Amino acid sequence: MGFLEPVGRLALDALEFHGRCVTLLGLTVRGLFRKPFDGRALATQVVRVGVDGLPVVLLTAVFTGAVLALQTYVGFKRFHAEAWVGSVVALSMLRELAPVLTGLMVTGRSGSAMAAEIGSMRVTEQIDALVSLATDPVQYLFVPRILAGIIVVPMLVVLANALGITGGYLVAVRLLGANPVVYVQNTFQFLDLNDLWSGLVKAGVFGFLLTLIGCQQGFDTTNGAEGVGRATTAAVVLGSLAILVSDFFLTKVLF
Amino acid sequence: MPGSGGLPEIRLTALSKRFGPKVVLDGLDLAIAKGESIVILGKSGTGKSVLLKHMIGLLTPDAGTVEVEGEDLWGASRSRRDEIRRRFGMSFQEGALFDSMSVGENIAFPLKRHTKMTPGEVSARVAECLSLVKLHGIEGKRPSELSGGMRRRVGFARAIALKPEVLLFDEPTTGLDPITTDVLARVMIDLRDRMNPTMVTITHDLKVAFEVAERVALLDRGKILVDLPPREFEASDDPRVRAFVQGDGSEDAESGSPEEAAV
Ligand SMILES: Nc1ncnc2c1ncn2[C@@H]1O[C@H](COP(=O)(O)OP(=O)(O)O)[C@@H](O)[C@H]1O
Ligand SMILES: [Mg+2]
């Protein structure tokens, strides 16, 4: 069957991709516990991921909160439940939208940048140069980037939560004329600390996945400059998919 | 000097490597004595870089062994392999400088990672390495600000920072103008005479080859075809050597299309 061949190839590619990620993760974990732990490199990556992600994540969060308030208001008004707009916005942001959208934005901003940077190091033999200087390239390149992802994405999510709720408030109070005191009260009335935590755990997992995939795609780049472009795109596509798929399972299994 | 007793610095035995269906090395044998300077010639794409990368363990052989002073590189543990690698310095085709770092940081990189030198000692050693490749006061420059010839010399400087016993040069002069080529050849001869390393050089350039080599080897179809002292190599009547020696200029033109164009 003609159509089975591409399907089969896709399955093999997926298997190989998965295998590479697991192998490189193993090397990263080993590198994490081996001697030269480079605190400076970690700090550099934390700042870079944070600074790069901040504006786009904040904008995304404000507008998501705002549109969410607008939409739920329209829907809830039909059965006179406008009062609960604040609760819906807060719950959706904390549990779901802030971590997922932040993860996707950081993938586009930093996961891709990591793939491009490491990919161009691969094709210009800088990775070979690291090995020739008796330096483990996985330890040197992956450890600070993946740790930075795990640390920074939850931090960005905390800000995204705050901005999302603010966006919802502005729309509800300024645009739709909701009572500010009631709105704020309803926003926090049904929130549970667990809602915040579950979002932050997700954020940590997403930060881990998107940096691992970004680094892996760069590290396994072949075919010169053209390959760097392909690795960059693949880092975004595969990173986003990994976030969406793992989000489902995290939601289902953990919370 | 060649054959002055003891184990060879590098010994490759029955080395084979393929990429997919393409056989690049096919049961290759080569031994290089301590302190010897060998040049490996071969057409573009025959596997010279692949051969060189096996010597320092950048590629894993499909079959055969790589021994460094009698120690099997791939039989050793990972950390032992890194210790062995510290005896090598490798210069890459385009320099392979870390472009996230300045020139000085590039050369300081191995010193900071593998020695306990103080910052003062590091910057003194960096300046010393730069002067060995006839460069001065460019520590603060970025690799992107340098010309091709300077980038390669900084690559040399980084390679010699840890005072290695073995120097590997991958096409140090390819794609450079004749004057810069002469400068680089002189730097290499100077390094050879000062440090007396074991030296393996890959080049297309016969002039450079005969200047730096004590042995000239021709790589062809995955094996070492001819392995002779420079004079005898030049005078050899093997048709493939003749083709190489006579076709000196045309060789580059012929092989230059895919790889050089990309550079
Ligand atoms: N990592 C790799 N993956 C696939 N093919 C490779 C790889 N490295 C080298 N090759 C192939 O091996 C052959 C020899 O390459 P190389 O050693 O770079 O040639 P050269 O003699 O010009 O240095 C080429 O055909 C190249 O395409
Ligand atoms: Mg080459």
CSV table of N, CA and C in Angstrom, one decimal, chain B residues 68-211:
chain,number,residue,atom,x,y,z
B,68,VAL,N,46.6,5.0,21.1
B,68,VAL,CA,47.5,6.1,21.4
B,68,VAL,C,48.5,5.7,22.4
B,69,GLU,N,49.7,5.7,22.0
B,69,GLU,CA,50.8,5.1,22.8
B,69,GLU,C,50.4,3.7,23.4
B,70,GLY,N,49.9,2.9,22.5
B,70,GLY,CA,49.5,1.5,22.9
B,70,GLY,C,48.2,1.4,23.6
B,71,GLU,N,47.5,2.5,23.9
B,71,GLU,CA,46.3,2.4,24.7
B,71,GLU,C,45.1,2.5,23.7
B,72,ASP,N,44.2,1.5,23.8
B,72,ASP,CA,43.1,1.5,22.8
B,72,ASP,C,42.1,2.6,23.3
B,73,LEU,N,41.9,3.5,22.3
B,73,LEU,CA,41.0,4.7,22.7
B,73,LEU,C,39.6,4.3,23.0
B,74,TRP,N,39.1,3.3,22.3
B,74,TRP,CA,37.7,2.9,22.5
B,74,TRP,C,37.5,1.8,23.5
B,75,GLY,N,38.7,1.2,24.0
B,75,GLY,CA,38.6,0.3,25.1
B,75,GLY,C,38.7,1.0,26.4
B,76,ALA,N,39.1,2.3,26.4
B,76,ALA,CA,39.3,3.0,27.6
B,76,ALA,C,37.9,3.6,28.1
B,77,SER,N,37.9,4.0,29.3
B,77,SER,CA,36.6,4.6,29.9
B,77,SER,C,36.5,6.0,29.3
B,78,ARG,N,35.3,6.6,29.4
B,78,ARG,CA,35.1,7.9,28.9
B,78,ARG,C,36.1,9.0,29.5
B,79,SER,N,36.3,8.9,30.8
B,79,SER,CA,37.1,9.9,31.4
B,79,SER,C,38.6,9.7,31.0
B,80,ARG,N,39.0,8.4,30.9
B,80,ARG,CA,40.3,8.1,30.4
B,80,ARG,C,40.5,8.6,29.0
B,81,ARG,N,39.5,8.5,28.2
B,81,ARG,CA,39.6,9.0,26.8
B,81,ARG,C,39.8,10.5,26.8
B,82,ASP,N,39.1,11.2,27.7
B,82,ASP,CA,39.3,12.6,27.8
B,82,ASP,C,40.7,13.0,28.2
B,83,GLU,N,41.3,12.1,29.1
B,83,GLU,CA,42.7,12.4,29.5
B,83,GLU,C,43.6,12.2,28.3
B,84,ILE,N,43.3,11.1,27.5
B,84,ILE,CA,44.2,10.9,26.4
B,84,ILE,C,44.0,12.1,25.4
B,85,ARG,N,42.8,12.6,25.3
B,85,ARG,CA,42.6,13.7,24.3
B,85,ARG,C,43.3,15.0,24.7
B,86,ARG,N,43.6,15.1,26.0
B,86,ARG,CA,44.4,16.3,26.4
B,86,ARG,C,45.8,16.3,25.9
B,87,ARG,N,46.3,15.1,25.4
B,87,ARG,CA,47.6,15.1,24.8
B,87,ARG,C,47.6,15.6,23.4
B,88,PHE,N,46.3,15.8,22.8
B,88,PHE,CA,46.2,16.3,21.5
B,88,PHE,C,45.8,17.7,21.4
B,89,GLY,N,46.2,18.4,20.3
B,89,GLY,CA,45.6,19.7,19.9
B,89,GLY,C,45.2,19.6,18.5
B,90,MET,N,44.0,20.0,18.2
B,90,MET,CA,43.5,19.9,16.9
B,90,MET,C,43.1,21.2,16.3
B,91,SER,N,43.5,21.5,15.1
B,91,SER,CA,43.1,22.7,14.4
B,91,SER,C,42.1,22.3,13.3
B,92,PHE,N,41.0,23.0,13.3
B,92,PHE,CA,39.9,22.6,12.4
B,92,PHE,C,39.9,23.4,11.1
B,93,GLN,N,39.2,22.8,10.1
B,93,GLN,CA,39.3,23.4,8.8
B,93,GLN,C,39.1,24.9,8.7
B,94,GLU,N,38.0,25.4,9.3
B,94,GLU,CA,37.7,26.8,9.3
B,94,GLU,C,38.0,27.5,10.7
B,95,GLY,N,38.8,26.8,11.5
B,95,GLY,CA,39.2,27.4,12.8
B,95,GLY,C,38.3,26.8,13.9
B,96,ALA,N,37.0,26.7,13.6
B,96,ALA,CA,36.0,26.2,14.6
B,96,ALA,C,36.1,27.0,15.9
B,97,LEU,N,36.4,28.3,15.9
B,97,LEU,CA,36.4,29.1,17.1
B,97,LEU,C,35.0,29.2,17.7
B,98,PHE,N,35.0,29.3,19.0
B,98,PHE,CA,33.7,29.4,19.6
B,98,PHE,C,33.2,30.9,19.4
B,99,ASP,N,32.1,31.1,18.6
B,99,ASP,CA,31.8,32.4,18.3
B,99,ASP,C,31.0,33.2,19.4
B,100,SER,N,30.7,32.5,20.5
B,100,SER,CA,30.1,33.2,21.6
B,100,SER,C,31.2,33.8,22.5
B,101,MET,N,32.5,33.5,22.2
B,101,MET,CA,33.6,34.0,23.0
B,101,MET,C,34.5,34.9,22.2
B,102,SER,N,35.3,35.7,23.0
B,102,SER,CA,36.4,36.5,22.3
B,102,SER,C,37.5,35.6,22.0
B,103,VAL,N,38.5,36.1,21.3
B,103,VAL,CA,39.7,35.4,20.9
B,103,VAL,C,40.4,34.9,22.2
B,104,GLY,N,40.6,35.8,23.2
B,104,GLY,CA,41.2,35.5,24.4
B,104,GLY,C,40.5,34.4,25.2
B,105,GLU,N,39.2,34.5,25.2
B,105,GLU,CA,38.4,33.4,25.9
B,105,GLU,C,38.5,32.1,25.2
B,106,ASN,N,38.6,32.1,23.9
B,106,ASN,CA,38.7,30.9,23.1
B,106,ASN,C,40.0,30.1,23.6
B,107,ILE,N,41.1,30.9,23.6
B,107,ILE,CA,42.4,30.2,23.9
B,107,ILE,C,42.4,29.9,25.4
B,108,ALA,N,41.8,30.7,26.2
B,108,ALA,CA,41.8,30.4,27.7
B,108,ALA,C,40.9,29.2,28.0
B,109,PHE,N,39.9,28.9,27.1
B,109,PHE,CA,38.9,27.9,27.5
B,109,PHE,C,39.6,26.6,28.0
B,110,PRO,N,40.5,25.9,27.2
B,110,PRO,CA,41.1,24.7,27.8
B,110,PRO,C,41.9,24.9,29.0
B,111,LEU,N,42.5,26.1,29.2
B,111,LEU,CA,43.3,26.4,30.4
B,111,LEU,C,42.4,26.4,31.6
B,112,LYS,N,41.3,27.1,31.5
B,112,LYS,CA,40.4,27.3,32.6
B,112,LYS,C,39.7,25.9,33.0
B,113,ARG,N,39.5,25.1,32.0
B,113,ARG,CA,38.8,23.8,32.2
B,113,ARG,C,39.7,22.8,32.8
B,114,HIS,N,41.0,22.8,32.3
B,114,HIS,CA,41.8,21.7,32.7
B,114,HIS,C,43.1,22.0,33.5
B,115,THR,N,43.2,23.2,33.9
B,115,THR,CA,44.4,23.5,34.7
B,115,THR,C,43.9,24.4,35.9
B,116,LYS,N,44.8,24.5,36.9
B,116,LYS,CA,44.4,25.3,38.1
B,116,LYS,C,45.1,26.7,38.0
B,117,MET,N,45.4,27.1,36.8
B,117,MET,CA,46.1,28.4,36.6
B,117,MET,C,45.3,29.6,37.2
B,118,THR,N,46.0,30.5,37.7
B,118,THR,CA,45.3,31.8,38.2
B,118,THR,C,45.0,32.6,37.0
B,119,PRO,N,44.0,33.6,37.1
B,119,PRO,CA,43.7,34.4,35.9
B,119,PRO,C,44.9,35.1,35.3
B,120,GLY,N,45.9,35.5,36.1
B,120,GLY,CA,47.1,36.1,35.6
B,120,GLY,C,47.9,35.2,34.8
B,121,GLU,N,48.0,33.9,35.3
B,121,GLU,CA,48.8,32.9,34.5
B,121,GLU,C,48.1,32.6,33.2
B,122,VAL,N,46.7,32.5,33.3
B,122,VAL,CA,46.0,32.2,32.1
B,122,VAL,C,46.2,33.3,31.0
B,123,SER,N,46.1,34.6,31.4
B,123,SER,CA,46.2,35.6,30.4
B,123,SER,C,47.7,35.6,29.9
B,124,ALA,N,48.7,35.3,30.7
B,124,ALA,CA,50.0,35.2,30.2
B,124,ALA,C,50.2,34.1,29.2
B,125,ARG,N,49.6,33.0,29.5
B,125,ARG,CA,49.7,31.8,28.6
B,125,ARG,C,49.0,32.1,27.2
B,126,VAL,N,47.8,32.8,27.4
B,126,VAL,CA,47.1,33.2,26.1
B,126,VAL,C,47.9,34.1,25.3
B,127,ALA,N,48.6,35.1,25.9
B,127,ALA,CA,49.4,36.0,25.1
B,127,ALA,C,50.6,35.2,24.5
B,128,GLU,N,51.1,34.3,25.3
B,128,GLU,CA,52.3,33.5,24.7
B,128,GLU,C,51.8,32.6,23.5
B,129,CYS,N,50.7,32.0,23.6
B,129,CYS,CA,50.2,31.2,22.5
B,129,CYS,C,49.9,32.0,21.3
B,130,LEU,N,49.4,33.2,21.5
B,130,LEU,CA,49.1,34.1,20.4
B,130,LEU,C,50.5,34.5,19.7
B,131,SER,N,51.5,34.8,20.5
B,131,SER,CA,52.8,35.2,19.9
B,131,SER,C,53.4,34.0,19.2
B,132,LEU,N,53.1,32.8,19.7
B,132,LEU,CA,53.7,31.6,18.9
B,132,LEU,C,53.1,31.5,17.5
B,133,VAL,N,51.9,32.0,17.3
B,133,VAL,CA,51.3,32.0,16.0
B,133,VAL,C,51.4,33.4,15.4
B,134,LYS,N,52.3,34.2,15.9
B,134,LYS,CA,52.6,35.5,15.3
B,134,LYS,C,51.5,36.5,15.3
B,135,LEU,N,50.7,36.5,16.4
B,135,LEU,CA,49.6,37.4,16.6
B,135,LEU,C,49.8,38.1,17.9
B,136,HIS,N,49.4,39.4,18.0
B,136,HIS,CA,49.6,40.1,19.3
B,136,HIS,C,48.4,41.0,19.5
B,137,GLY,N,48.0,41.1,20.8
B,137,GLY,CA,47.0,42.0,21.3
B,137,GLY,C,45.7,42.0,20.6
B,138,ILE,N,45.2,40.8,20.2
B,138,ILE,CA,43.9,40.7,19.6
B,138,ILE,C,43.0,39.9,20.6
B,139,GLU,N,43.3,39.8,21.8
B,139,GLU,CA,42.5,39.0,22.8
B,139,GLU,C,41.1,39.4,22.9
B,140,GLY,N,40.8,40.7,22.7
B,140,GLY,CA,39.5,41.2,22.9
B,140,GLY,C,38.6,41.1,21.7
B,141,LYS,N,39.2,40.8,20.5
B,141,LYS,CA,38.4,40.7,19.3
B,141,LYS,C,37.5,39.5,19.3
B,142,ARG,N,36.4,39.6,18.5
B,142,ARG,CA,35.5,38.5,18.3
B,142,ARG,C,35.9,37.7,17.1
B,143,PRO,N,35.7,36.4,17.1
B,143,PRO,CA,36.1,35.6,15.9
B,143,PRO,C,35.6,36.2,14.6
B,144,SER,N,34.4,36.7,14.6
B,144,SER,CA,33.8,37.2,13.4
B,144,SER,C,34.5,38.4,12.8
B,145,GLU,N,35.3,39.1,13.6
B,145,GLU,CA,36.1,40.3,13.2
B,145,GLU,C,37.4,39.9,12.5
B,146,LEU,N,37.7,38.6,12.5
B,146,LEU,CA,39.0,38.2,12.0
B,146,LEU,C,39.0,37.7,10.6
B,147,SER,N,40.1,37.8,9.8
B,147,SER,CA,40.2,37.2,8.5
B,147,SER,C,40.3,35.7,8.6
B,148,GLY,N,40.1,35.0,7.5
B,148,GLY,CA,40.2,33.5,7.5
B,148,GLY,C,41.6,33.0,8.0
B,149,GLY,N,42.6,33.7,7.6
B,149,GLY,CA,44.0,33.2,8.0
B,149,GLY,C,44.2,33.5,9.5
B,150,MET,N,43.7,34.6,10.0
B,150,MET,CA,43.8,34.9,11.4
B,150,MET,C,43.0,33.9,12.3
B,151,ARG,N,41.8,33.6,11.8
B,151,ARG,CA,40.9,32.7,12.5
B,151,ARG,C,41.7,31.3,12.7
B,152,ARG,N,42.3,30.9,11.6
B,152,ARG,CA,43.0,29.6,11.7
B,152,ARG,C,44.2,29.7,12.7
B,153,ARG,N,44.9,30.8,12.6
B,153,ARG,CA,46.0,30.9,13.6
B,153,ARG,C,45.5,31.0,15.0
B,154,VAL,N,44.4,31.6,15.3
B,154,VAL,CA,43.8,31.6,16.6
B,154,VAL,C,43.4,30.1,17.0
B,155,GLY,N,42.9,29.4,16.0
B,155,GLY,CA,42.6,28.0,16.2
B,155,GLY,C,43.9,27.2,16.6
B,156,PHE,N,45.0,27.5,15.9
B,156,PHE,CA,46.3,26.9,16.3
B,156,PHE,C,46.6,27.2,17.7
B,157,ALA,N,46.5,28.5,18.1
B,157,ALA,CA,46.8,29.0,19.4
B,157,ALA,C,46.0,28.2,20.5
B,158,ARG,N,44.7,28.1,20.2
B,158,ARG,CA,43.9,27.3,21.1
B,158,ARG,C,44.3,25.9,21.2
B,159,ALA,N,44.7,25.3,20.1
B,159,ALA,CA,45.1,23.9,20.1
B,159,ALA,C,46.4,23.7,20.9
B,160,ILE,N,47.3,24.7,20.9
B,160,ILE,CA,48.6,24.4,21.6
B,160,ILE,C,48.6,24.9,23.0
B,161,ALA,N,47.4,25.5,23.5
B,161,ALA,CA,47.4,26.1,24.8
B,161,ALA,C,47.8,25.1,25.9
B,162,LEU,N,47.4,23.8,25.8
B,162,LEU,CA,47.7,22.9,26.9
B,162,LEU,C,49.1,22.1,26.6
B,163,LYS,N,49.9,22.7,25.7
B,163,LYS,CA,51.2,22.1,25.3
B,163,LYS,C,51.0,20.6,24.9
B,164,PRO,N,50.2,20.3,23.9
B,164,PRO,CA,50.0,18.9,23.5
B,164,PRO,C,51.2,18.3,22.9
B,165,GLU,N,51.2,16.9,23.0
B,165,GLU,CA,52.3,16.2,22.3
B,165,GLU,C,52.0,16.0,20.9
B,166,VAL,N,50.7,16.0,20.5
B,166,VAL,CA,50.3,15.7,19.2
B,166,VAL,C,49.5,16.8,18.6
B,167,LEU,N,49.9,17.3,17.4
B,167,LEU,CA,49.1,18.3,16.8
B,167,LEU,C,48.5,17.8,15.5
B,168,LEU,N,47.2,18.0,15.4
B,168,LEU,CA,46.4,17.6,14.2
B,168,LEU,C,46.0,18.8,13.4
B,169,PHE,N,46.3,18.9,12.2
B,169,PHE,CA,45.9,20.1,11.4
B,169,PHE,C,45.0,19.6,10.2
B,170,ASP,N,43.7,20.1,10.2
B,170,ASP,CA,42.9,19.7,9.1
B,170,ASP,C,42.8,20.8,8.1
B,171,GLU,N,43.4,20.6,6.9
B,171,GLU,CA,43.5,21.6,5.8
B,171,GLU,C,43.7,23.0,6.3
B,172,PRO,N,44.9,23.3,6.9
B,172,PRO,CA,45.2,24.6,7.5
B,172,PRO,C,45.2,25.7,6.5
B,173,THR,N,45.5,25.4,5.2
B,173,THR,CA,45.7,26.5,4.3
B,173,THR,C,44.6,26.5,3.2
B,174,THR,N,43.7,25.6,3.2
B,174,THR,CA,42.7,25.5,2.1
B,174,THR,C,41.9,26.8,2.0
B,175,GLY,N,41.7,27.3,0.8
B,175,GLY,CA,40.9,28.5,0.6
B,175,GLY,C,41.5,29.8,1.0
B,176,LEU,N,42.9,29.8,1.3
B,176,LEU,CA,43.5,31.0,1.6
B,176,LEU,C,44.4,31.5,0.4
B,177,ASP,N,44.7,32.8,0.4
B,177,ASP,CA,45.5,33.3,-0.7
B,177,ASP,C,47.0,32.8,-0.5
B,178,PRO,N,47.8,32.9,-1.5
B,178,PRO,CA,49.2,32.3,-1.4
B,178,PRO,C,50.0,33.0,-0.3
B,179,ILE,N,49.9,34.3,-0.1
B,179,ILE,CA,50.7,34.9,0.9
B,179,ILE,C,50.3,34.5,2.3
B,180,THR,N,49.0,34.4,2.5
B,180,THR,CA,48.5,33.9,3.8
B,180,THR,C,48.9,32.4,4.0
B,181,THR,N,48.9,31.7,2.9
B,181,THR,CA,49.3,30.3,3.0
B,181,THR,C,50.7,30.2,3.5
B,182,ASP,N,51.6,31.0,2.9
B,182,ASP,CA,53.0,31.0,3.3
B,182,ASP,C,53.2,31.4,4.8
B,183,VAL,N,52.4,32.4,5.2
B,183,VAL,CA,52.5,32.7,6.6
B,183,VAL,C,52.1,31.5,7.5
B,184,LEU,N,51.0,30.9,7.1
B,184,LEU,CA,50.6,29.7,8.0
B,184,LEU,C,51.6,28.6,7.9
B,185,ALA,N,52.2,28.3,6.8
B,185,ALA,CA,53.2,27.3,6.7
B,185,ALA,C,54.3,27.6,7.6
B,186,ARG,N,54.7,28.9,7.6
B,186,ARG,CA,55.9,29.2,8.4
B,186,ARG,C,55.5,29.1,9.9
B,187,VAL,N,54.3,29.4,10.3
B,187,VAL,CA,53.9,29.3,11.7
B,187,VAL,C,53.9,27.8,12.0
B,188,MET,N,53.5,26.9,11.1
B,188,MET,CA,53.5,25.5,11.4
B,188,MET,C,54.9,24.9,11.6
B,189,ILE,N,55.8,25.4,10.7
B,189,ILE,CA,57.1,24.9,10.8
B,189,ILE,C,57.8,25.4,12.1
B,190,ASP,N,57.4,26.6,12.4
B,190,ASP,CA,58.0,27.2,13.7
B,190,ASP,C,57.4,26.4,14.9
B,191,LEU,N,56.2,26.0,14.9
B,191,LEU,CA,55.6,25.3,16.0
B,191,LEU,C,56.3,23.9,16.0
B,192,ARG,N,56.5,23.3,14.9
B,192,ARG,CA,57.1,22.0,14.8
B,192,ARG,C,58.5,22.0,15.5
B,193,ASP,N,59.3,23.1,15.1
B,193,ASP,CA,60.6,23.2,15.6
B,193,ASP,C,60.7,23.5,17.1
B,194,ARG,N,59.7,24.3,17.5
B,194,ARG,CA,59.8,24.7,19.0
B,194,ARG,C,59.3,23.6,19.9
B,195,MET,N,58.1,23.0,19.5
B,195,MET,CA,57.5,22.1,20.4
B,195,MET,C,57.8,20.6,20.1
B,196,ASN,N,58.4,20.3,19.0
B,196,ASN,CA,58.7,19.0,18.5
B,196,ASN,C,57.6,18.0,18.8
B,197,PRO,N,56.4,18.4,18.3
B,197,PRO,CA,55.3,17.5,18.5
B,197,PRO,C,55.2,16.4,17.5
B,198,THR,N,54.4,15.4,17.7
B,198,THR,CA,54.0,14.5,16.6
B,198,THR,C,53.0,15.3,15.9
B,199,MET,N,53.1,15.3,14.5
B,199,MET,CA,52.2,16.3,13.8
B,199,MET,C,51.6,15.5,12.6
B,200,VAL,N,50.3,15.7,12.5
B,200,VAL,CA,49.6,15.1,11.4
B,200,VAL,C,48.9,16.2,10.7
B,201,THR,N,49.2,16.4,9.4
B,201,THR,CA,48.6,17.5,8.6
B,201,THR,C,47.9,17.0,7.4
B,202,ILE,N,46.7,17.5,7.2
B,202,ILE,CA,45.9,17.2,6.0
B,202,ILE,C,46.0,18.4,5.1
B,203,THR,N,46.3,18.2,3.9
B,203,THR,CA,46.3,19.4,3.0
B,203,THR,C,46.2,18.9,1.5
B,204,HIS,N,45.8,19.9,0.7
B,204,HIS,CA,45.8,19.7,-0.8
B,204,HIS,C,47.0,20.3,-1.3
B,205,ASP,N,47.7,21.1,-0.5
B,205,ASP,CA,48.7,22.0,-1.0
B,205,ASP,C,50.1,21.3,-1.0
B,206,LEU,N,50.6,20.8,-2.1
B,206,LEU,CA,51.8,20.0,-2.2
B,206,LEU,C,53.0,20.8,-1.6
B,207,LYS,N,53.0,22.1,-1.9
B,207,LYS,CA,54.1,22.9,-1.4
B,207,LYS,C,54.2,22.9,0.1
B,208,VAL,N,53.0,23.1,0.7
B,208,VAL,CA,53.0,23.1,2.2
B,208,VAL,C,53.4,21.7,2.7
B,209,ALA,N,52.8,20.6,2.0
B,209,ALA,CA,53.1,19.3,2.3
B,209,ALA,C,54.6,19.0,2.4
B,210,PHE,N,55.3,19.4,1.3
B,210,PHE,CA,56.7,19.0,1.3
B,210,PHE,C,57.5,19.9,2.3
B,211,GLU,N,57.0,21.0,2.7
B,211,GLU,CA,57.7,21.9,3.6
B,211,GLU,C,57.6,21.3,5.1
